């Protein structure tokens, strides 16, 4: 199998050290339930970023970070004129995140750098590992913000101006943790990009597959909805005279659920963020802000779901005397990955004898935007029960090692092309 011979013989990753790295970095933002709360650009994020620099430099890498705080750990190749073969993912988490989402991709890439360093295996291209800022989009919407700037989907100015729900600006938080770099985000040629990630769904585990050969990512749209009614006294306001924004919102949440079910089997719809104002026991709520996340492998289905949601909102508004605004804040069309990279992953899995299957990602990843600027694909491994974005998220050590080994071979394969 090409990419699996030459100096250092049959190089593989040190799975034990990789697992130890996962447990060590889980300390930064550890929650009592065994998960991680490491929101982007917080003190916990700074701690893991500092760890990333120390650890990659100890492996002989040069570590830099750009104007969006994206971190790059580069191992030199024999031909410095060549752009790097890159691996990447993210170290930021959801508020009640797990130890593996994004983390497996960054630490798996680090295990690849360690295997190359310790075996002395040379590569023609530099090999580089990227930690992307704000992949989750939980604190600053949208998700994959910094890989989006890198790929030219968002401008740096609009990204830096994003604010979180407390009104904190992205740029101020980035400067606050000391990771606003000088290199302009995107001025960084790349030869290919591979992202290792847990599937975050149930398929690989159910089918007892070790590797998911990811062929693409489904389409996603995010909306922000504001429902305006009228604050009123819970005791003295007759039901017929109310403009209750939370009751209207409940109808719209039900609409998201039924619209997604009506567009089965691929469609999903989620209301995850909700702010009820004034949020007082004895006040009829006059204003509600909430998020809507619609996804499907087929972009045309998402458009139809959006139309259905908008008409449901118009009906609720007229029936209940509410004012409802729906703002599309993110549109990430479905993406197909690069066939050559996909084939390298397939052959790498095969050369280890790992059971594998093709799969389309339900979750968004930085690879979505990297696919727009360089040959890109992803490698999935199973996670327990398909559970993710949950403190109980877990994966088998052997699967994590397998994923990193496939990543290593796919990178070596790309290096020889
Ligand atoms: O939303 C997503 O799919 C990813 O976890 N950011
Ligand atoms: Mn992720
Ligand atoms: Mn995630
Ligand atoms: Mn991701």
Coordinates of C-alpha atoms and ligand atoms in Angstrom, one line a residue:
X1 CA 0.0 0.0 0.0
X2 CA 1.7 3.3 -1.0
X3 CA 2.5 5.6 1.9
X4 CA 3.3 2.7 4.1
X5 CA 6.9 1.8 3.3
X6 CA 10.1 3.8 3.1
X7 CA 12.1 5.2 6.1
X8 CA 10.7 3.9 9.4
X9 CA 9.1 0.8 7.9
X10 CA 5.5 0.3 8.7
X11 CA 4.8 3.4 10.9
X12 CA 1.8 3.3 13.2
X13 CA 0.6 5.6 16.0
X14 CA 1.1 5.1 19.7
X15 CA -2.5 4.5 20.8
X16 CA -1.7 4.5 24.5
X17 CA -0.1 7.9 24.3
X18 CA -3.0 9.2 22.2
X19 CA -5.5 8.0 24.8
X20 CA -3.4 9.6 27.6
X21 CA -3.5 12.9 25.7
X22 CA -7.3 12.6 25.5
X23 CA -7.5 12.1 29.2
X24 CA -4.9 14.8 30.0
X25 CA -6.6 17.5 27.9
X26 CA -10.0 16.6 29.3
X27 CA -8.8 18.3 32.5
X28 CA -9.2 21.7 30.8
X29 CA -12.9 22.5 31.4
X30 CA -13.7 19.1 33.0
X31 CA -17.3 18.9 34.3
X32 CA -18.4 16.9 37.4
X33 CA -20.3 14.5 35.0
X34 CA -17.2 13.6 33.1
X35 CA -17.7 15.8 30.2
X36 CA -16.0 19.0 29.1
X37 CA -17.2 22.7 29.1
X38 CA -14.5 24.4 27.0
X39 CA -16.3 27.2 25.1
X40 CA -14.3 28.9 22.5
X41 CA -12.0 31.8 23.6
X42 CA -12.4 31.2 27.3
X43 CA -9.7 30.5 29.9
X44 CA -10.2 26.7 29.5
X45 CA -9.7 27.2 25.7
X46 CA -6.5 29.2 26.4
X47 CA -5.2 26.4 28.6
X48 CA -5.7 23.7 26.0
X49 CA -4.2 25.9 23.3
X50 CA -1.1 26.5 25.5
X51 CA -0.9 22.7 26.0
X52 CA -1.2 22.2 22.2
X53 CA 1.8 24.5 21.6
X54 CA 4.0 22.9 24.2
X55 CA 3.2 19.3 23.0
X56 CA 3.6 20.0 19.3
X57 CA 6.9 21.9 19.9
X58 CA 8.2 19.0 21.9
X59 CA 7.7 16.9 18.7
X60 CA 9.8 19.3 16.7
X61 CA 7.0 21.2 15.1
X62 CA 6.9 25.0 14.5
X63 CA 3.6 26.2 16.0
X64 CA 1.9 29.5 14.8
X65 CA -1.5 31.0 15.0
X66 CA -3.4 33.4 12.6
X67 CA -5.6 36.4 12.9
X68 CA -8.6 34.2 13.9
X69 CA -6.6 32.2 16.4
X70 CA -6.4 29.1 14.3
X71 CA -3.3 27.2 15.4
X72 CA -0.9 25.4 13.0
X73 CA 1.7 22.9 14.1
X74 CA 4.0 22.2 11.1
X75 CA 6.5 19.4 10.7
X76 CA 9.0 20.2 8.0
X77 CA 9.2 18.0 4.9
X78 CA 12.2 17.3 2.7
X79 CA 10.9 19.8 0.1
X80 CA 10.1 23.1 1.7
X81 CA 8.7 24.4 -1.5
X82 CA 5.7 22.1 -1.2
X83 CA 2.5 23.2 0.6
X84 CA 1.6 21.1 3.7
X85 CA -0.6 18.1 3.8
X86 CA -2.8 19.0 6.7
X87 CA -4.9 17.3 9.4
X88 CA -7.2 19.2 11.7
X89 CA -10.3 19.6 13.8
X90 CA -11.2 21.6 16.9
X91 CA -10.6 21.7 20.7
X92 CA -13.6 23.9 21.6
X93 CA -16.6 22.1 23.0
X94 CA -20.3 22.5 23.6
X95 CA -21.4 23.8 27.1
X96 CA -22.1 20.1 28.0
X97 CA -19.7 18.6 25.6
X98 CA -17.8 15.3 25.6
X99 CA -14.1 14.2 25.5
X100 CA -14.1 13.3 21.8
X101 CA -16.0 15.7 19.5
X102 CA -13.2 17.6 17.6
X103 CA -10.6 16.4 20.2
X104 CA -10.1 13.0 18.5
X105 CA -9.2 14.8 15.3
X106 CA -6.7 17.2 16.8
X107 CA -5.1 14.6 19.1
X108 CA -5.2 11.9 16.4
X109 CA -3.3 14.3 14.2
X110 CA -0.9 14.9 17.0
X111 CA -0.4 11.1 17.3
X112 CA 0.5 11.1 13.6
X113 CA 3.0 13.9 14.1
X114 CA 4.4 11.9 17.0
X115 CA 4.7 8.7 14.9
X116 CA 6.5 10.5 12.2
X117 CA 8.8 12.2 14.7
X118 CA 9.7 9.1 16.6
X119 CA 10.1 6.9 13.6
X120 CA 12.1 9.5 11.7
X121 CA 9.8 8.8 8.7
X122 CA 10.4 11.7 6.3
X123 CA 7.8 13.2 4.1
X124 CA 8.2 15.4 1.0
X125 CA 5.5 17.8 2.0
X126 CA 5.4 19.5 5.3
X127 CA 2.8 17.8 7.5
X128 CA 0.6 20.2 9.5
X129 CA -2.0 19.9 12.2
X130 CA -4.7 22.6 12.6
X131 CA -6.8 23.5 15.7
X132 CA -9.7 25.6 14.3
X133 CA -11.2 28.4 16.4
X134 CA -14.9 28.3 17.2
X135 CA -15.9 25.2 15.3
X136 CA -18.9 24.6 17.6
X137 CA -20.7 27.9 17.0
X138 CA -22.2 27.5 20.5
X139 CA -20.8 30.7 21.9
X140 CA -20.4 32.7 18.6
X141 CA -22.7 31.7 15.7
X142 CA -22.3 30.3 13.1
X143 CA -20.4 27.1 13.6
X144 CA -17.1 26.5 11.7
X145 CA -16.6 30.3 11.8
X146 CA -12.8 30.4 11.5
X147 CA -12.4 27.7 8.9
X148 CA -15.1 29.7 7.1
X149 CA -12.9 32.8 7.2
X150 CA -9.9 30.7 6.1
X151 CA -11.8 29.5 3.1
X152 CA -13.1 33.0 2.2
X153 CA -16.8 32.2 3.1
X154 CA -16.9 34.8 5.8
X155 CA -14.8 38.0 6.0
X156 CA -12.5 38.4 8.9
X157 CA -14.2 41.7 9.7
X158 CA -17.7 40.1 10.0
X159 CA -16.3 37.2 12.0
X160 CA -14.4 39.4 14.5
X161 CA -17.4 41.5 15.0
X162 CA -19.6 38.6 16.1
X163 CA -21.0 38.8 19.7
X164 CA -22.0 36.1 22.1
X165 CA -25.4 36.2 24.0
X166 CA -23.7 38.4 26.7
X167 CA -22.6 41.0 24.0
X168 CA -18.9 40.0 24.2
X169 CA -17.2 40.6 20.8
X170 CA -15.3 37.7 19.2
X171 CA -12.2 39.9 18.7
X172 CA -12.1 41.1 22.3
X173 CA -12.4 37.5 23.5
X174 CA -9.6 36.4 21.1
X175 CA -7.3 39.2 22.2
X176 CA -8.3 38.4 25.8
X177 CA -6.8 34.9 25.7
X178 CA -3.8 36.2 23.7
X179 CA -4.4 34.3 20.5
X180 CA -5.0 37.1 17.9
X181 CA -2.2 36.3 15.5
X182 CA -0.5 38.4 13.0
X183 CA -0.8 36.0 10.0
X184 CA -3.9 37.0 8.0
X185 CA -6.4 34.0 8.2
X186 CA -6.3 32.2 4.8
X187 CA -2.9 33.3 3.6
X188 CA -1.7 29.7 4.0
X189 CA -1.5 27.4 1.0
X190 CA -2.5 23.8 1.7
X191 CA -2.1 20.7 -0.5
X192 CA -4.8 18.5 1.1
X193 CA -6.9 18.3 4.3
X194 CA -7.9 15.2 6.3
X195 CA -10.2 15.4 9.4
X196 CA -10.6 12.5 11.8
X197 CA -13.8 12.8 13.9
X198 CA -16.3 10.6 15.8
X199 CA -19.4 9.9 13.8
X200 CA -21.7 11.5 16.4
X201 CA -24.5 9.2 15.1
X202 CA -25.4 5.5 15.5
X203 CA -24.6 3.9 12.2
X204 CA -20.9 2.7 12.5
X205 CA -21.5 1.2 15.9
X206 CA -24.8 -0.5 14.8
X207 CA -23.1 -2.0 11.8
X208 CA -19.9 -2.8 13.7
X209 CA -17.7 -0.8 11.4
X210 CA -14.5 0.7 12.7
X211 CA -14.0 3.3 10.0
X212 CA -16.5 5.7 8.2
X213 CA -15.2 6.8 4.8
X214 CA -16.9 10.2 4.7
X215 CA -18.1 11.1 1.2
X216 CA -19.7 14.4 2.2
X217 CA -21.6 16.5 4.7
X218 CA -25.3 17.3 4.6
X219 CA -26.7 20.8 4.2
X220 CA -27.5 23.0 7.2
X221 CA -29.3 26.3 7.8
X222 CA -29.5 28.2 11.1
X223 CA -32.2 30.8 11.9
X224 CA -32.9 33.2 14.7
X225 CA -36.5 33.8 15.5
X226 CA -38.0 36.6 17.6
X227 CA -41.6 36.4 18.8
X228 CA -43.0 39.7 20.1
X229 CA -46.3 39.7 22.2
X230 CA -47.1 41.8 25.2
X231 CA -46.0 41.4 28.9
X232 CA -49.1 41.1 31.1
X233 CA -50.1 40.2 34.6
X234 CA -50.5 36.4 35.0
X235 CA -53.4 36.8 37.3
X236 CA -55.3 39.8 36.0
X237 CA -55.0 39.4 32.2
X238 CA -57.9 37.4 30.7
X239 CA -56.8 34.6 28.4
X240 CA -58.6 36.1 25.4
X241 CA -56.7 39.4 25.8
X242 CA -53.2 37.9 25.9
X243 CA -50.4 38.1 23.3
X244 CA -48.3 35.4 24.9
X245 CA -45.0 35.1 23.0
X246 CA -44.1 31.8 24.8
X247 CA -47.3 30.1 23.8
X248 CA -46.7 31.2 20.2
X249 CA -43.2 29.9 20.4
X250 CA -44.4 26.5 21.7
X251 CA -46.5 26.2 18.5
X252 CA -43.5 27.0 16.4
X253 CA -41.3 24.5 18.2
X254 CA -44.0 21.9 17.5
X255 CA -44.0 23.1 13.8
X256 CA -40.2 22.5 13.5
X257 CA -40.6 19.0 14.8
X258 CA -43.6 18.1 12.5
X259 CA -42.0 19.7 9.5
X260 CA -38.8 17.6 10.0
X261 CA -40.8 14.4 10.5
X262 CA -42.8 15.2 7.4
X263 CA -39.5 15.4 5.4
X264 CA -38.2 12.0 6.6
X265 CA -35.9 10.1 6.3
X266 CA -33.0 12.6 5.9
X267 CA -34.4 15.7 7.5
X268 CA -33.7 16.9 11.1
X269 CA -34.9 20.0 12.8
X270 CA -33.9 21.4 16.2
X271 CA -34.7 24.3 18.5
X272 CA -31.7 24.4 20.9
X273 CA -31.4 27.9 22.2
X274 CA -34.3 29.8 23.8
X275 CA -34.5 33.0 25.8
X276 CA -37.8 33.9 27.3
X277 CA -38.4 37.5 28.5
X278 CA -38.9 38.7 31.1
X279 CA -38.8 35.1 32.4
X280 CA -40.8 35.8 35.5
X281 CA -43.3 33.3 37.1
X282 CA -46.2 35.8 37.1
X283 CA -45.7 37.7 33.9
X284 CA -47.2 36.7 30.6
X285 CA -44.0 36.5 28.4
X286 CA -43.9 39.4 25.9
X287 CA -40.8 38.3 24.0
X288 CA -39.0 35.1 23.1
X289 CA -35.8 34.6 21.1
X290 CA -35.0 31.1 19.8
X291 CA -32.8 29.3 17.3
X292 CA -33.8 26.8 14.6
X293 CA -31.4 24.3 13.0
X294 CA -32.6 22.6 9.8
X295 CA -30.5 19.9 8.0
X296 CA -30.9 17.4 5.2
X297 CA -28.5 15.8 2.7
X298 CA -30.6 17.5 -0.1
X299 CA -30.5 21.3 0.0
X300 CA -33.8 21.4 -1.9
X301 CA -35.5 19.7 1.1
X302 CA -34.1 22.4 3.5
X303 CA -35.6 25.1 1.3
X304 CA -39.0 23.3 1.4
X305 CA -38.7 23.0 5.2
X306 CA -37.9 26.7 5.5
X307 CA -41.0 27.6 3.4
X308 CA -43.2 25.4 5.6
X309 CA -41.8 27.0 8.7
X310 CA -42.3 30.5 7.5
X311 CA -45.9 29.8 6.6
X312 CA -46.5 28.2 10.0
X313 CA -45.1 31.3 11.6
X314 CA -47.3 33.6 9.5
X315 CA -50.3 31.6 10.7
X316 CA -49.3 31.7 14.4
X317 CA -48.7 35.4 14.1
X318 CA -52.2 36.2 12.7
X319 CA -54.0 33.8 15.0
X320 CA -52.3 35.0 18.2
X321 CA -51.7 38.7 17.5
X322 CA -47.9 38.2 17.7
X323 CA -45.1 39.8 15.6
X324 CA -42.7 37.1 14.4
X325 CA -39.4 37.7 12.6
X326 CA -37.3 34.9 11.2
X327 CA -33.6 35.7 10.3
X328 CA -31.5 33.2 8.3
X329 CA -28.1 33.5 10.0
X330 CA -26.2 30.6 8.4
X331 CA -26.5 28.6 5.2
X332 CA -24.1 25.8 4.7
X333 CA -25.0 23.8 1.5
X334 CA -24.4 20.1 1.3
X335 CA -20.7 19.3 0.4
X336 CA -19.1 16.3 -1.4
X337 CA -15.5 15.5 -0.6
X338 CA -12.6 14.9 -3.0
X339 CA -12.7 11.4 -4.6
X340 CA -8.9 11.0 -4.5
X341 CA -8.7 11.7 -0.8
X342 CA -11.8 9.5 -0.2
X343 CA -10.0 6.7 -2.0
X344 CA -6.8 7.2 0.1
X345 CA -8.9 6.7 3.2
X346 CA -10.7 3.7 1.8
X347 CA -7.4 2.0 0.9
X348 CA -5.8 3.0 4.2
X349 CA -8.7 1.3 6.1
X350 CA -8.5 -1.7 3.9
X351 CA -4.7 -2.0 4.3
X352 CA -5.3 -2.4 8.1
X353 CA -8.2 -4.7 7.6
X354 CA -10.5 -2.3 9.4
X355 CA -14.2 -2.9 8.5
X356 CA -15.4 0.3 6.8
X357 CA -18.3 1.8 5.0
X358 CA -19.1 5.0 3.2
X359 CA -21.1 7.6 5.1
X360 CA -22.4 11.1 4.8
X361 CA -21.9 13.3 7.9
X362 CA -25.0 14.6 9.7
X363 CA -22.8 17.0 11.7
X364 CA -21.0 20.0 10.4
X365 CA -17.2 20.1 10.4
X366 CA -14.4 22.4 9.4
X367 CA -13.8 20.0 6.5
X368 CA -17.0 21.5 5.0
X369 CA -15.2 24.8 4.3
X370 CA -11.8 23.2 3.6
X371 CA -13.4 21.3 0.8
X372 CA -13.9 24.6 -1.0
X373 CA -10.1 25.4 -1.0
X374 CA -8.2 22.1 -1.1
X375 CA -8.8 18.3 -1.7
X376 CA -10.5 17.3 1.5
X377 CA -12.1 14.3 3.2
X378 CA -12.9 13.0 6.7
X379 CA -12.4 9.7 8.6
X380 CA -15.1 8.7 11.1
X381 CA -14.9 6.3 14.0
X382 CA -17.9 5.1 16.1
X383 CA -19.0 6.7 19.3
X384 CA -21.0 4.9 22.0
X385 CA -24.7 4.8 21.2
X386 CA -24.1 7.4 18.6
X387 CA -24.3 9.9 21.4
X388 CA -22.4 13.3 21.1
X389 CA -22.9 16.9 22.3
X390 CA -23.4 15.2 25.6
X391 CA -21.2 14.7 28.7
X392 CA -21.5 11.0 28.3
X393 CA -20.0 11.0 24.8
X394 CA -17.5 8.1 24.6
X395 CA -15.4 6.1 22.1
X396 CA -13.3 2.9 22.3
X397 CA -9.6 3.4 22.6
X398 CA -9.0 0.8 19.8
X399 CA -11.3 2.7 17.5
X400 CA -9.5 6.0 18.3
X401 CA -6.1 4.3 17.5
X402 CA -7.6 2.8 14.3
X403 CA -8.8 6.2 13.2
X404 CA -5.4 7.8 13.8
X405 CA -3.7 5.0 11.9
X406 CA -5.9 5.5 8.9
X407 CA -5.3 9.3 9.1
X408 CA -1.5 8.6 9.1
X409 CA -1.6 6.4 6.1
X410 CA -4.0 8.7 4.2
X411 CA -1.5 11.6 4.9
X412 CA 1.5 9.5 3.7
X413 CA -0.5 8.5 0.7
X414 CA -1.3 12.1 -0.2
X415 CA 2.4 12.9 0.4
X416 CA 3.4 10.5 -2.3
X417 CA 0.9 11.7 -4.9
Ligands
LIG1 O1 -23.3 21.9 14.4 C1 -22.5 21.0 14.1 O2 -22.9 20.1 13.4 C2 -21.1 21.0 14.6 O3 -21.1 20.2 15.8 N1 -20.6 22.3 14.8
LIG2 MN1 -16.9 18.5 16.0
LIG3 MN1 -19.7 19.5 17.7
LIG4 MN1 -16.0 19.9 13.3

